[in-house]
GROMACS .gro file of N, CA and C in nm:
model
  444
    1UNK      N    1  11.862  10.738  11.746
    1UNK     CA    2  11.985  10.593  11.734
    1UNK      C    3  11.936  10.488  11.655
    2UNK      N    4  11.986  10.406  11.595
    2UNK     CA    5  11.934  10.306  11.443
    2UNK      C    6  11.966  10.199  11.545
    3UNK      N    7  11.918  10.083  11.577
    3UNK     CA    8  11.909   9.958  11.572
    3UNK      C    9  11.839   9.884  11.510
    4UNK      N   10  11.957   9.811  11.446
    4UNK     CA   11  11.928   9.666  11.343
    4UNK      C   12  11.853   9.533  11.396
    5UNK      N   13  11.743   9.508  11.390
    5UNK     CA   14  11.683   9.367  11.462
    5UNK      C   15  11.655   9.247  11.378
    6UNK      N   16  11.698   9.159  11.374
    6UNK     CA   17  11.669   9.083  11.253
    6UNK      C   18  11.530   9.000  11.324
    7UNK      N   19  11.416   9.079  11.259
    7UNK     CA   20  11.292   8.993  11.264
    7UNK      C   21  11.203   8.927  11.133
    8UNK      N   22  11.114   8.789  11.182
    8UNK     CA   23  11.033   8.748  11.046
    8UNK      C   24  10.948   8.876  10.968
    9UNK      N   25  10.980   8.803  10.819
    9UNK     CA   26  10.815   8.873  10.778
    9UNK      C   27  10.709   8.853  10.780
   10UNK      N   28  10.640   8.733  10.826
   10UNK     CA   29  10.553   8.625  10.786
   10UNK      C   30  10.497   8.582  10.709
   11UNK      N   31  10.563   8.606  10.577
   11UNK     CA   32  10.512   8.628  10.476
   11UNK      C   33  10.595   8.517  10.396
   12UNK      N   34  10.643   8.454  10.203
   12UNK     CA   35  10.675   8.349  10.183
   12UNK      C   36  10.800   8.409  10.117
   13UNK      N   37  10.896   8.310  10.164
   13UNK     CA   38  11.085   8.370  10.101
   13UNK      C   39  11.089   8.445   9.979
   14UNK      N   40  11.004   8.422   9.941
   14UNK     CA   41  11.028   8.547   9.777
   14UNK      C   42  10.854   8.584   9.724
   15UNK      N   43  10.853   8.686   9.797
   15UNK     CA   44  10.742   8.760   9.769
   15UNK      C   45  10.701   8.739   9.699
   16UNK      N   46  10.579   8.784   9.571
   16UNK     CA   47  10.528   8.799   9.416
   16UNK      C   48  10.435   8.867   9.412
   17UNK      N   49  10.449   8.914   9.483
   17UNK     CA   50  10.352   9.115   9.463
   17UNK      C   51  10.384   9.222   9.566
   18UNK      N   52  10.304   9.322   9.565
   18UNK     CA   53  10.338   9.442   9.666
   18UNK      C   54  10.237   9.458   9.753
   19UNK      N   55  10.106   9.313   9.754
   19UNK     CA   56  10.029   9.306   9.851
   19UNK      C   57  10.148   9.208   9.973
   20UNK      N   58  10.183   9.154   9.885
   20UNK     CA   59  10.202   9.034   9.995
   20UNK      C   60  10.344   9.149  10.091
   21UNK      N   61  10.390   9.154  10.005
   21UNK     CA   62  10.573   9.284  10.035
   21UNK      C   63  10.591   9.376  10.112
   22UNK      N   64  10.464   9.412  10.109
   22UNK     CA   65  10.446   9.523  10.172
   22UNK      C   66  10.385   9.462  10.306
   23UNK      N   67  10.318   9.349  10.286
   23UNK     CA   68  10.293   9.307  10.438
   23UNK      C   69  10.397   9.232  10.489
   24UNK      N   70  10.469   9.166  10.454
   24UNK     CA   71  10.631   9.143  10.501
   24UNK      C   72  10.662   9.301  10.536
   25UNK      N   73  10.662   9.394  10.517
   25UNK     CA   74  10.757   9.502  10.531
   25UNK      C   75  10.658   9.530  10.716
   26UNK      N   76  10.547   9.623  10.661
   26UNK     CA   77  10.461   9.621  10.814
   26UNK      C   78  10.506   9.545  10.884
   27UNK      N   79  10.534   9.390  10.872
   27UNK     CA   80  10.488   9.290  11.000
   27UNK      C   81  10.625   9.349  11.061
   28UNK      N   82  10.727   9.301  10.955
   28UNK     CA   83  10.899   9.355  10.959
   28UNK      C   84  10.887   9.487  11.066
   29UNK      N   85  10.862   9.596  11.023
   29UNK     CA   86  10.820   9.720  11.188
   29UNK      C   87  10.786   9.704  11.240
   30UNK      N   88  10.605   9.621  11.244
   30UNK     CA   89  10.574   9.607  11.377
   30UNK      C   90  10.713   9.494  11.472
   31UNK      N   91  10.714   9.376  11.444
   31UNK     CA   92  10.819   9.294  11.508
   31UNK      C   93  10.910   9.385  11.573
   32UNK      N   94  10.969   9.515  11.490
   32UNK     CA   95  11.136   9.559  11.514
   32UNK      C   96  11.030   9.627  11.661
   33UNK      N   97  10.951   9.735  11.630
   33UNK     CA   98  10.900   9.876  11.677
   33UNK      C   99  10.828   9.767  11.820
   34UNK      N  100  10.846   9.647  11.897
   34UNK     CA  101  10.765   9.570  11.995
   34UNK      C  102  10.922   9.563  11.999
   35UNK      N  103  11.020   9.433  12.022
   35UNK     CA  104  11.114   9.455  12.020
   35UNK      C  105  11.222   9.499  12.067
   36UNK      N  106  11.254   9.594  12.011
   36UNK     CA  107  11.359   9.735  12.054
   36UNK      C  108  11.300   9.809  12.140
   37UNK      N  109  11.198   9.841  12.179
   37UNK     CA  110  11.129   9.959  12.256
   37UNK      C  111  11.160  10.060  12.212
   38UNK      N  112  11.159  10.138  12.055
   38UNK     CA  113  11.196  10.221  12.024
   38UNK      C  114  11.049  10.262  12.015
   39UNK      N  115  11.010  10.399  11.928
   39UNK     CA  116  11.006  10.530  11.894
   39UNK      C  117  10.912  10.453  11.741
   40UNK      N  118  10.946  10.419  11.692
   40UNK     CA  119  10.937  10.388  11.544
   40UNK      C  120  11.046  10.234  11.494
   41UNK      N  121  10.951  10.156  11.374
   41UNK     CA  122  11.012  10.041  11.388
   41UNK      C  123  11.007  10.057  11.223
   42UNK      N  124  11.104   9.984  11.185
   42UNK     CA  125  11.095  10.017  11.046
   42UNK      C  126  11.123   9.925  10.954
   43UNK      N  127  11.084   9.886  10.858
   43UNK     CA  128  11.073   9.747  10.800
   43UNK      C  129  11.092   9.709  10.690
   44UNK      N  130  11.206   9.628  10.607
   44UNK     CA  131  11.203   9.652  10.518
   44UNK      C  132  11.231   9.548  10.441
   45UNK      N  133  11.140   9.485  10.324
   45UNK     CA  134  11.073   9.405  10.253
   45UNK      C  135  11.127   9.485  10.112
   46UNK      N  136  11.193   9.339  10.052
   46UNK     CA  137  11.164   9.317   9.891
   46UNK      C  138  11.119   9.271   9.770
   47UNK      N  139  11.029   9.212   9.702
   47UNK     CA  140  10.982   9.144   9.620
   47UNK      C  141  10.952   9.176   9.495
   48UNK      N  142  10.884   9.089   9.438
   48UNK     CA  143  10.912   9.045   9.301
   48UNK      C  144  10.738   9.115   9.189
   49UNK      N  145  10.668   9.186   9.141
   49UNK     CA  146  10.599   9.241   9.063
   49UNK      C  147  10.570   9.236   8.929
   50UNK      N  148  10.433   9.214   8.876
   50UNK     CA  149  10.407   9.114   8.742
   50UNK      C  150  10.388   9.227   8.668
   51UNK      N  151  10.386   9.298   8.601
   51UNK     CA  152  10.374   9.415   8.510
   51UNK      C  153  10.354   9.385   8.399
   52UNK      N  154  10.208   9.382   8.316
   52UNK     CA  155  10.176   9.299   8.243
   52UNK      C  156  10.254   9.162   8.154
   53UNK      N  157  10.358   9.176   8.087
   53UNK     CA  158  10.475   9.039   8.060
   53UNK      C  159  10.543   9.094   8.184
   54UNK      N  160  10.638   9.132   8.234
   54UNK     CA  161  10.754   9.216   8.280
   54UNK      C  162  10.763   9.169   8.396
   55UNK      N  163  10.846   9.117   8.531
   55UNK     CA  164  10.892   9.094   8.550
   55UNK      C  165  10.912   9.168   8.674
   56UNK      N  166  10.922   9.280   8.747
   56UNK     CA  167  10.997   9.318   8.822
   56UNK      C  168  11.035   9.342   9.008
   57UNK      N  169  11.113   9.416   8.997
   57UNK     CA  170  11.215   9.345   9.193
   57UNK      C  171  11.125   9.564   9.189
   58UNK      N  172  11.096   9.512   9.376
   58UNK     CA  173  11.084   9.690   9.427
   58UNK      C  174  11.125   9.618   9.587
   59UNK      N  175  11.118   9.738   9.614
   59UNK     CA  176  11.140   9.701   9.755
   59UNK      C  177  11.016   9.813   9.853
   60UNK      N  178  10.940   9.710   9.954
   60UNK     CA  179  10.871   9.856  10.041
   60UNK      C  180  10.944   9.839  10.163
   61UNK      N  181  10.919  10.010  10.208
   61UNK     CA  182  10.970   9.995  10.359
   61UNK      C  183  10.807  10.028  10.442
   62UNK      N  184  10.808  10.015  10.564
   62UNK     CA  185  10.715  10.039  10.605
   62UNK      C  186  10.743  10.128  10.729
   63UNK      N  187  10.707  10.239  10.840
   63UNK     CA  188  10.768  10.306  10.972
   63UNK      C  189  10.618  10.293  11.041
   64UNK      N  190  10.624  10.210  11.143
   64UNK     CA  191  10.526  10.179  11.217
   64UNK      C  192  10.525  10.296  11.353
   65UNK      N  193  10.473  10.368  11.400
   65UNK     CA  194  10.540  10.456  11.549
   65UNK      C  195  10.406  10.348  11.652
   66UNK      N  196  10.392  10.395  11.727
   66UNK     CA  197  10.394  10.414  11.915
   66UNK      C  198  10.275  10.389  11.882
   67UNK      N  199  10.240  10.445  11.847
   67UNK     CA  200  10.055  10.453  11.806
   67UNK      C  201  10.015  10.377  11.727
   68UNK      N  202  10.047  10.311  11.623
   68UNK     CA  203  10.032  10.208  11.580
   68UNK      C  204  10.010  10.296  11.366
   69UNK      N  205  10.075  10.406  11.381
   69UNK     CA  206  10.011  10.520  11.211
   69UNK      C  207  10.191  10.401  11.172
   70UNK      N  208  10.112  10.370  11.065
   70UNK     CA  209  10.233  10.310  10.913
   70UNK      C  210  10.231  10.371  10.857
   71UNK      N  211  10.333  10.405  10.785
   71UNK     CA  212  10.454  10.507  10.698
   71UNK      C  213  10.442  10.386  10.583
   72UNK      N  214  10.419  10.441  10.418
   72UNK     CA  215  10.441  10.331  10.384
   72UNK      C  216  10.517  10.369  10.234
   73UNK      N  217  10.601  10.312  10.170
   73UNK     CA  218  10.686  10.409  10.063
   73UNK      C  219  10.737  10.239   9.930
   74UNK      N  220  10.727  10.249   9.845
   74UNK     CA  221  10.870  10.173   9.783
   74UNK      C  222  10.936  10.228   9.688
   75UNK      N  223  11.031  10.150   9.643
   75UNK     CA  224  11.152  10.212   9.559
   75UNK      C  225  11.125  10.181   9.449
   76UNK      N  226  11.228  10.254   9.360
   76UNK     CA  227  11.229  10.213   9.212
   76UNK      C  228  11.199  10.048   9.166
   77UNK      N  229  11.120  10.066   9.037
   77UNK     CA  230  11.144   9.878   9.007
   77UNK      C  231  11.210   9.924   8.894
   78UNK      N  232  11.313   9.772   8.928
   78UNK     CA  233  11.380   9.779   8.829
   78UNK      C  234  11.303   9.624   8.736
   79UNK      N  235  11.305   9.666   8.613
   79UNK     CA  236  11.306   9.463   8.531
   79UNK      C  237  11.364   9.389   8.530
   80UNK      N  238  11.328   9.274   8.576
   80UNK     CA  239  11.443   9.190   8.514
   80UNK      C  240  11.469   9.113   8.426
   81UNK      N  241  11.615   9.042   8.435
   81UNK     CA  242  11.581   8.999   8.246
   81UNK      C  243  11.511   8.842   8.277
   82UNK      N  244  11.471   8.855   8.098
   82UNK     CA  245  11.424   8.703   8.071
   82UNK      C  246  11.483   8.589   8.156
   83UNK      N  247  11.638   8.593   8.173
   83UNK     CA  248  11.642   8.438   8.226
   83UNK      C  249  11.622   8.417   8.336
   84UNK      N  250  11.657   8.533   8.400
   84UNK     CA  251  11.645   8.571   8.573
   84UNK      C  252  11.430   8.527   8.597
   85UNK      N  253  11.306   8.643   8.527
   85UNK     CA  254  11.245   8.540   8.470
   85UNK      C  255  11.151   8.419   8.556
   86UNK      N  256  11.272   8.361   8.415
   86UNK     CA  257  11.199   8.243   8.372
   86UNK      C  258  11.192   8.133   8.523
   87UNK      N  259  11.341   8.139   8.610
   87UNK     CA  260  11.334   8.082   8.697
   87UNK      C  261  11.242   8.124   8.825
   88UNK      N  262  11.297   8.289   8.823
   88UNK     CA  263  11.167   8.280   8.932
   88UNK      C  264  11.028   8.208   8.934
   89UNK      N  265  10.992   8.211   8.820
   89UNK     CA  266  10.829   8.147   8.765
   89UNK      C  267  10.836   7.984   8.765
   90UNK      N  268  10.940   7.897   8.689
   90UNK     CA  269  10.967   7.733   8.870
   90UNK      C  270  10.921   7.773   8.988
   91UNK      N  271  10.919   7.893   9.058
   91UNK     CA  272  10.912   7.828   9.183
   91UNK      C  273  10.967   7.799   9.262
   92UNK      N  274  11.080   7.742   9.179
   92UNK     CA  275  11.163   7.638   9.322
   92UNK      C  276  11.328   7.718   9.407
   93UNK      N  277  11.318   7.835   9.377
   93UNK     CA  278  11.433   7.919   9.409
   93UNK      C  279  11.399   8.067   9.420
   94UNK      N  280  11.488   8.161   9.548
   94UNK     CA  281  11.485   8.244   9.517
   94UNK      C  282  11.550   8.401   9.487
   95UNK      N  283  11.516   8.494   9.394
   95UNK     CA  284  11.554   8.577   9.363
   95UNK      C  285  11.735   8.585   9.345
   96UNK      N  286  11.759   8.579   9.533
   96UNK     CA  287  11.887   8.609   9.542
   96UNK      C  288  11.988   8.498   9.488
   97UNK      N  289  11.998   8.360   9.509
   97UNK     CA  290  12.006   8.228   9.448
   97UNK      C  291  12.000   8.262   9.288
   98UNK      N  292  11.899   8.337   9.236
   98UNK     CA  293  11.933   8.273   9.112
   98UNK      C  294  12.064   8.367   9.047
   99UNK      N  295  12.060   8.510   9.071
   99UNK     CA  296  12.176   8.632   9.072
   99UNK      C  297  12.256   8.622   9.153
  100UNK      N  298  12.325   8.536   9.260
  100UNK     CA  299  12.442   8.417   9.288
  100UNK      C  300  12.507   8.340   9.205
  101UNK      N  301  12.399   8.268   9.150
  101UNK     CA  302  12.413   8.216   9.013
  101UNK      C  303  12.486   8.220   8.956
  102UNK      N  304  12.398   8.403   8.831
  102UNK     CA  305  12.419   8.405   8.753
  102UNK      C  306  12.544   8.502   8.739
  103UNK      N  307  12.632   8.566   8.875
  103UNK     CA  308  12.693   8.625   8.916
  103UNK      C  309  12.841   8.589   8.948
  104UNK      N  310  12.833   8.422   8.975
  104UNK     CA  311  12.901   8.309   8.994
  104UNK      C  312  12.979   8.369   9.188
  105UNK      N  313  12.867   8.417   9.238
  105UNK     CA  314  12.962   8.480   9.428
  105UNK      C  315  12.811   8.435   9.484
  106UNK      N  316  12.838   8.500   9.576
  106UNK     CA  317  12.745   8.438   9.700
  106UNK      C  318  12.701   8.613   9.799
  107UNK      N  319  12.567   8.543   9.831
  107UNK     CA  320  12.512   8.616   9.937
  107UNK      C  321  12.589   8.768   9.904
  108UNK      N  322  12.499   8.781   9.714
  108UNK     CA  323  12.495   8.893   9.635
  108UNK      C  324  12.375   9.002   9.727
  109UNK      N  325  12.248   8.913   9.781
  109UNK     CA  326  12.095   8.993   9.832
  109UNK      C  327  12.144   9.069   9.940
  110UNK      N  328  12.249   9.025  10.012
  110UNK     CA  329  12.266   9.119  10.153
  110UNK      C  330  12.402   9.182  10.126
  111UNK      N  331  12.455   9.163   9.991
  111UNK     CA  332  12.576   9.320   9.915
  111UNK      C  333  12.478   9.435   9.816
  112UNK      N  334  12.604   9.373   9.777
  112UNK     CA  335  12.560   9.533   9.644
  112UNK      C  336  12.427   9.503   9.601
  113UNK      N  337  12.305   9.382   9.582
  113UNK     CA  338  12.192   9.301   9.616
  113UNK      C  339  12.156   9.301   9.426
  114UNK      N  340  12.037   9.244   9.373
  114UNK     CA  341  12.002   9.244   9.176
  114UNK      C  342  12.022   9.341   9.185
  115UNK      N  343  12.036   9.508   9.236
  115UNK     CA  344  12.043   9.635   9.237
  115UNK      C  345  12.153   9.624   9.150
  116UNK      N  346  12.226   9.656   9.222
  116UNK     CA  347  12.376   9.659   9.232
  116UNK      C  348  12.463   9.577   9.052
  117UNK      N  349  12.398   9.441   9.116
  117UNK     CA  350  12.456   9.386   8.952
  117UNK      C  351  12.366   9.453   8.846
  118UNK      N  352  12.238   9.449   8.838
  118UNK     CA  353  12.173   9.468   8.715
  118UNK      C  354  12.245   9.631   8.637
  119UNK      N  355  12.238   9.667   8.780
  119UNK     CA  356  12.343   9.833   8.735
  119UNK      C  357  12.500   9.886   8.730
  120UNK      N  358  12.551   9.701   8.722
  120UNK     CA  359  12.728   9.801   8.786
  120UNK      C  360  12.760   9.856   8.921
  121UNK      N  361  12.674   9.874   8.985
  121UNK     CA  362  12.702   9.908   9.111
  121UNK      C  363  12.649  10.055   9.139
  122UNK      N  364  12.607  10.098   9.020
  122UNK     CA  365  12.564  10.254   8.986
  122UNK      C  366  12.460  10.285   9.070
  123UNK      N  367  12.368  10.207   9.083
  123UNK     CA  368  12.308  10.173   9.258
  123UNK      C  369  12.278  10.035   9.280
  124UNK      N  370  12.273  10.042   9.470
  124UNK     CA  371  12.280   9.863   9.513
  124UNK      C  372  12.180   9.892   9.576
  125UNK      N  373  12.158   9.761   9.638
  125UNK     CA  374  12.037   9.690   9.702
  125UNK      C  375  11.997   9.854   9.888
  126UNK      N  376  12.148   9.878   9.907
  126UNK     CA  377  12.080   9.970   9.996
  126UNK      C  378  12.104  10.149  10.014
  127UNK      N  379  12.219  10.180   9.872
  127UNK     CA  380  12.099  10.329   9.805
  127UNK      C  381  11.942  10.264   9.771
  128UNK      N  382  11.872  10.209   9.719
  128UNK     CA  383  11.746  10.196   9.678
  128UNK      C  384  11.702  10.231   9.812
  129UNK      N  385  11.718  10.182   9.918
  129UNK     CA  386  11.663  10.137  10.011
  129UNK      C  387  11.647  10.247  10.126
  130UNK      N  388  11.753  10.324  10.148
  130UNK     CA  389  11.781  10.501  10.161
  130UNK      C  390  11.675  10.564  10.152
  131UNK      N  391  11.653  10.592  10.082
  131UNK     CA  392  11.585  10.745   9.994
  131UNK      C  393  11.406  10.657  10.064
  132UNK      N  394  11.403  10.580  10.009
  132UNK     CA  395  11.309  10.479  10.043
  132UNK      C  396  11.220  10.496  10.250
  133UNK      N  397  11.318  10.507  10.311
  133UNK     CA  398  11.358  10.514  10.414
  133UNK      C  399  11.234  10.632  10.493
  134UNK      N  400  11.296  10.718  10.378
  134UNK     CA  401  11.310  10.814  10.464
  134UNK      C  402  11.172  10.902  10.365
  135UNK      N  403  11.147  10.823  10.231
  135UNK     CA  404  10.960  10.861  10.182
  135UNK      C  405  10.904  10.806  10.321
  136UNK      N  406  10.948  10.678  10.360
  136UNK     CA  407  10.775  10.659  10.417
  136UNK      C  408  10.813  10.668  10.559
  137UNK      N  409  10.910  10.773  10.606
  137UNK     CA  410  10.875  10.872  10.717
  137UNK      C  411  10.821  10.981  10.728
  138UNK      N  412  10.750  11.000  10.610
  138UNK     CA  413  10.643  11.133  10.557
  138UNK      C  414  10.561  11.200  10.648
  139UNK      N  415  10.485  11.086  10.657
  139UNK     CA  416  10.344  11.074  10.704
  139UNK      C  417  10.390  11.141  10.887
  140UNK      N  418  10.521  11.125  10.956
  140UNK     CA  419  10.604  11.155  11.017
  140UNK      C  420  10.643  11.261  11.044
  141UNK      N  421  10.723  11.321  11.013
  141UNK     CA  422  10.809  11.432  10.892
  141UNK      C  423  10.705  11.546  10.910
  142UNK      N  424  10.585  11.521  10.821
  142UNK     CA  425  10.499  11.618  10.811
  142UNK      C  426  10.362  11.605  10.803
  143UNK      N  427  10.311  11.613  10.929
  143UNK     CA  428  10.173  11.495  11.007
  143UNK      C  429  10.033  11.572  10.916
  144UNK      N  430  10.118  11.724  10.921
  144UNK     CA  431  10.026  11.791  10.867
  144UNK      C  432   9.942  11.813  10.784
  145UNK      N  433  10.041  11.756  10.682
  145UNK     CA  434   9.933  11.700  10.551
  145UNK      C  435   9.855  11.598  10.543
  146UNK      N  436   9.880  11.501  10.624
  146UNK     CA  437   9.822  11.356  10.647
  146UNK      C  438   9.695  11.329  10.767
  147UNK      N  439   9.702  11.425  10.801
  147UNK     CA  440   9.566  11.496  10.894
  147UNK      C  441   9.422  11.419  10.819
  148UNK      N  442   9.349  11.429  10.830
  148UNK     CA  443   9.179  11.369  10.798
  148UNK      C  444   9.135  11.484  10.791
   0.00000   0.00000   0.00000
């Protein structure tokens, strides 16, 4: 059974590095585990990372079990358009707000997401996180490969 719980990430509203995005995903997973009293807590966090002169959107998923073991995985990275990157660099607005303005819609981040907008629906925020959730479970699915 999967139970959705809204929990705080403990990081900035617009994470700007893999390190910060991972921290947010792990915090969400730990909080979800605690609040749900479940066997696993899963935390999702989207963030931005810079590679050379390009800016990319990526998602991180953390899975935490009751023993405190953490599984991590990241989604593919999608390059952000230059005009979006310029707005993000100003530090005044989050990616979701910029994308909403770009397409003239509201709350795209909670629907198709930036991925869906930039790929015209060929992928979505949800589809990007689906495989990433499974991959973050790898250490629990195949523990024999993760033993020291």
